[in-house]
mmCIF file of C-alpha atoms in Angstrom:
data_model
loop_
_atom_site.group_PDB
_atom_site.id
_atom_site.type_symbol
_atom_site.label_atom_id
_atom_site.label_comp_id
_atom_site.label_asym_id
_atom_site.label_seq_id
_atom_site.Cartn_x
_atom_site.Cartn_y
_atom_site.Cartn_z
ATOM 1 C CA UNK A 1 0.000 0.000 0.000
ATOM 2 C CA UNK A 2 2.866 2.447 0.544
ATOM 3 C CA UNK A 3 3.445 2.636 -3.391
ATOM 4 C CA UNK A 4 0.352 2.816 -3.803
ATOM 5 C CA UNK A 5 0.044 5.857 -1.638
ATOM 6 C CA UNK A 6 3.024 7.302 -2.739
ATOM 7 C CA UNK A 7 1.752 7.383 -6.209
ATOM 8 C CA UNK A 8 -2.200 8.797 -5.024
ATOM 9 C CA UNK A 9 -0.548 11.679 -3.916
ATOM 10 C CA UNK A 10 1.186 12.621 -6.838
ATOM 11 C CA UNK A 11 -1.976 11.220 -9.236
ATOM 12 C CA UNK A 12 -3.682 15.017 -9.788
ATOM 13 C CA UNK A 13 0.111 16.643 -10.853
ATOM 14 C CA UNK A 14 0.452 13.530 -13.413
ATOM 15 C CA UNK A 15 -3.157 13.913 -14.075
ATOM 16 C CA UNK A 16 -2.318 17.240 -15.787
ATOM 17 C CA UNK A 17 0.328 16.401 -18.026
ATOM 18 C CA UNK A 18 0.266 12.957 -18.989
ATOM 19 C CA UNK A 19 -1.981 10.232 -20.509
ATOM 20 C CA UNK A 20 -2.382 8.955 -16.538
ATOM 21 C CA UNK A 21 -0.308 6.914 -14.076
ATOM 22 C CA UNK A 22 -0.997 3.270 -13.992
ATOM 23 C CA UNK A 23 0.309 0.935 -11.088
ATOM 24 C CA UNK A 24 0.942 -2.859 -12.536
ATOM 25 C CA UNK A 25 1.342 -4.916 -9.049
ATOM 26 C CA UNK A 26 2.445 -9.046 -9.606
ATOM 27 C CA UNK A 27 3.465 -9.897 -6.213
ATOM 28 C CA UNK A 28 1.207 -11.286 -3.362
ATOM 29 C CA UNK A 29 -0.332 -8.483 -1.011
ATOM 30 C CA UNK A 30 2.044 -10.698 2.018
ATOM 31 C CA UNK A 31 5.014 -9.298 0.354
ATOM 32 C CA UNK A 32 7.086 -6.989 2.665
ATOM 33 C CA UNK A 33 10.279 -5.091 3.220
ATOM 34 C CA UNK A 34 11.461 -3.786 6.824
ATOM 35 C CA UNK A 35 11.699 0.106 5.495
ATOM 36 C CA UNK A 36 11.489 3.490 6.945
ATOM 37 C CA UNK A 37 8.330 4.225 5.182
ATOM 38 C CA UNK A 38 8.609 7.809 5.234
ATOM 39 C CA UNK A 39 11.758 7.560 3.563
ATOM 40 C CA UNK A 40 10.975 5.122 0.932
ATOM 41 C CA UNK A 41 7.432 7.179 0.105
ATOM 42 C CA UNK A 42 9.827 10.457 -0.171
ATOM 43 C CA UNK A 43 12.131 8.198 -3.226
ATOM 44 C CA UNK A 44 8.500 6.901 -4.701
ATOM 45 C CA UNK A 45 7.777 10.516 -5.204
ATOM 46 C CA UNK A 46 10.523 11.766 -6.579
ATOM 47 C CA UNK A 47 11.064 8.971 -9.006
ATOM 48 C CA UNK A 48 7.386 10.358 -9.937
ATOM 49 C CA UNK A 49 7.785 13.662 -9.762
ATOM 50 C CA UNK A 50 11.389 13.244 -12.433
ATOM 51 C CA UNK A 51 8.611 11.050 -14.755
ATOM 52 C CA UNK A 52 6.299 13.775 -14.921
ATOM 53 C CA UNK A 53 9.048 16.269 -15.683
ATOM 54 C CA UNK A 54 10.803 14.079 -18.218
ATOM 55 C CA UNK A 55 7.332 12.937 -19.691
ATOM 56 C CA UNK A 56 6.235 14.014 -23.277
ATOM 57 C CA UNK A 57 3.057 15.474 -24.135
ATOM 58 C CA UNK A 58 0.169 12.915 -23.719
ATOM 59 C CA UNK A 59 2.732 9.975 -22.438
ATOM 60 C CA UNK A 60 2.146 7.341 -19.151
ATOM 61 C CA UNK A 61 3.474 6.341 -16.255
ATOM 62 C CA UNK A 62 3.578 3.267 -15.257
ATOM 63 C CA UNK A 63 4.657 1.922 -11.781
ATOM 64 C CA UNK A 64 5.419 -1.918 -11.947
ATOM 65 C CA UNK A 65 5.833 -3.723 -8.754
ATOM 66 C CA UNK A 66 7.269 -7.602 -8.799
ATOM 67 C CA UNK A 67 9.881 -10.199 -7.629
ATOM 68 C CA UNK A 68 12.761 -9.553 -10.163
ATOM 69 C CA UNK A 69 14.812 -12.990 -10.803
ATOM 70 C CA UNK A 70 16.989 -12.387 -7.986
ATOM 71 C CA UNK A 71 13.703 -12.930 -5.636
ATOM 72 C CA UNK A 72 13.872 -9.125 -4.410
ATOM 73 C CA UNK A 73 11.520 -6.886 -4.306
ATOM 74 C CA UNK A 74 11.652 -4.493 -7.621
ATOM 75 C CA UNK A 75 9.405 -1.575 -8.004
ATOM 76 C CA UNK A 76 9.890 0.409 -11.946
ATOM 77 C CA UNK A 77 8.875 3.922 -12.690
ATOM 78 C CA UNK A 78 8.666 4.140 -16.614
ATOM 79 C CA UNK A 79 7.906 7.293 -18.053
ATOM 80 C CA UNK A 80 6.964 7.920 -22.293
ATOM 81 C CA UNK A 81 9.545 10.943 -22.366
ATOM 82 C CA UNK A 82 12.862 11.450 -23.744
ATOM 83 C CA UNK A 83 15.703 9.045 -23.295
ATOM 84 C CA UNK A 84 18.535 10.297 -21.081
ATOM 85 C CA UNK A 85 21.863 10.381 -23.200
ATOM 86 C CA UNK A 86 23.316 7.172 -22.713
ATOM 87 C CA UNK A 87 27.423 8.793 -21.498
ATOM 88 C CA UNK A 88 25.109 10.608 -18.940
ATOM 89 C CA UNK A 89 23.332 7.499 -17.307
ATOM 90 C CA UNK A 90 26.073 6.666 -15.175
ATOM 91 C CA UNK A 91 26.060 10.027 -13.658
ATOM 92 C CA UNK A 92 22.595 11.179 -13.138
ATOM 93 C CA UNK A 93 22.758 9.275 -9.402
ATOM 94 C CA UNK A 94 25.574 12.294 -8.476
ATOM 95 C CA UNK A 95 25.056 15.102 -6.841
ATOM 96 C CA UNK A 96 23.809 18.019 -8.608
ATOM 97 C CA UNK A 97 24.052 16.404 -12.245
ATOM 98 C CA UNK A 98 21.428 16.897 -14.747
ATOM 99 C CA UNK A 99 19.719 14.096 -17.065
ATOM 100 C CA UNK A 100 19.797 17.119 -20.090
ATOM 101 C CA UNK A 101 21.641 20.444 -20.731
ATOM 102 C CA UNK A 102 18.975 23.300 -20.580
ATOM 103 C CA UNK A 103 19.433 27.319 -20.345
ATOM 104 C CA UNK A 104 16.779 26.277 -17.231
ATOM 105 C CA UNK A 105 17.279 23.051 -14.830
ATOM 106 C CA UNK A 106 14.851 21.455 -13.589
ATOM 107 C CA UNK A 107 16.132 21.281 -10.017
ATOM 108 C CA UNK A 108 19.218 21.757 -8.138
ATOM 109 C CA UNK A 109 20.372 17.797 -9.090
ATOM 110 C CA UNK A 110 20.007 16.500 -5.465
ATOM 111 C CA UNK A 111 16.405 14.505 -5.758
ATOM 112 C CA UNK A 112 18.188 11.163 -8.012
ATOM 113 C CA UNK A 113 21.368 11.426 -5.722
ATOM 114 C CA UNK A 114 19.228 11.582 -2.514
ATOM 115 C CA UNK A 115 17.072 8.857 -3.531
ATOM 116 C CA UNK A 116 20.055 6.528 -3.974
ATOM 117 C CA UNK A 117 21.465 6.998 -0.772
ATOM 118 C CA UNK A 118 17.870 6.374 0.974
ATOM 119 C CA UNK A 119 17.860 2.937 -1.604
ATOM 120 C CA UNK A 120 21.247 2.248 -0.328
ATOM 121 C CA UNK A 121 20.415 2.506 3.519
ATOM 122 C CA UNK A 122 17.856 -0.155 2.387
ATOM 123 C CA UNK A 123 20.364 -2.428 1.501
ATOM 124 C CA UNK A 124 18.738 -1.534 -2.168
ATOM 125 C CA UNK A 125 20.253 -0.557 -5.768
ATOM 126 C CA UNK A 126 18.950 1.664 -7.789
ATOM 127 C CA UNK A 127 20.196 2.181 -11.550
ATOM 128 C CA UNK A 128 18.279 3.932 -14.815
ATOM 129 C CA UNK A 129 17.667 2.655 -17.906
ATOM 130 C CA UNK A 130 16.491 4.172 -21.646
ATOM 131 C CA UNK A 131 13.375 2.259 -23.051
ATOM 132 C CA UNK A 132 13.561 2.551 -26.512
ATOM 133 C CA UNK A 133 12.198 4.251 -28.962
ATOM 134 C CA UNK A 134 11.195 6.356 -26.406
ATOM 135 C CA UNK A 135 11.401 6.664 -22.108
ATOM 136 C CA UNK A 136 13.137 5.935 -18.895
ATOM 137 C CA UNK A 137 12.761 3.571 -16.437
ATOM 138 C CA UNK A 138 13.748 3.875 -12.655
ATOM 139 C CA UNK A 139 14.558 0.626 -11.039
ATOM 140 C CA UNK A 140 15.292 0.271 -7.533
ATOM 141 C CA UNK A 141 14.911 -2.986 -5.724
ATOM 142 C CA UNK A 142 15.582 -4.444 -2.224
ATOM 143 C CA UNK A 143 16.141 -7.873 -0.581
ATOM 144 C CA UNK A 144 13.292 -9.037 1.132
ATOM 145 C CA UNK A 145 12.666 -9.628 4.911
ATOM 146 C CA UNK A 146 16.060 -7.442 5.190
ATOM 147 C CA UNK A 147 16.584 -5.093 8.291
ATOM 148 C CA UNK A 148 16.875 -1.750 7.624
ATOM 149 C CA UNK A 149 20.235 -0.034 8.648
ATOM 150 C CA UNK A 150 19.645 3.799 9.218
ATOM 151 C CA UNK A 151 18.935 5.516 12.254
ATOM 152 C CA UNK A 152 15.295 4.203 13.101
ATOM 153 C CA UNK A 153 13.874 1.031 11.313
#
């Protein structure tokens, strides 16, 4: 339920850009991660919030939520936007980078690289990936039944 909420809230600022935001769940409703929910809500959003920014005129989200092979949990945000530049994947988790060169950022640059040391704390990864012809995905994943290692679980 905690993606779920995540993505309720942000539902009415997709709702006025894109062609919707769709959540695709195919794991049973037992399946759980020890998680500082605030925490993991707060990278759920901002993986949202980059979609809508990144997301072209009329494109989805989706949200997909599954066991990858590796029997972790794996939740996907997929936007229909541009693809990132493929030199620049490797950087857009560091601080202050930018996915695109504009005469106007988005952001400061922080939101990706704060997300991926939440996703770490988790015992997580997190990594990007163009969908071709057109999109990015946002993969993060996390062993299951794992204890979380930050200050408060």
């Amino acid at each position: 339920p905690l993606i779920e909420k995540a993505a309720e809230e942000m539902r009415l600022l997709a709702a006025q850009k894109s062609g919707g935001l769709k959540i695709v769940t195919d794991l049973p409703r037992e399946t759980r991660i020890l998680a500082d929910s605030f925490k993991l809500r707060q990278v759920i959003r901002n993986l949202i919030d980059n979609a809508i920014k990144h997301l072209r005129e009329g494109g989805k989200i989706f949200i997909y939520i599954m066991e990858n092979a590796a029997k972790e949990l794996e939740i996907a945000v997929h936007n229909e936007g541009e693809c990132i530049k493929e030199e620049k994947l490797p950087l857009i988790f560091d601080k202050f980078t930018q996915a695109e060169d504009r005469d106007k950022p988005l952001g400061y640059g922080l939101g990706l690289s704060i997300c991926k040391d939440i996703v770490e704390l988790h015992h997580g990864k997190i990594w990007a990936e163009n969908v071709r012809p057109s999109g990015v995905c946002f993969h993060i994943s996390f062993p299951k039944n794992h204890a979380y290692q930050g200050s408060k679980p």
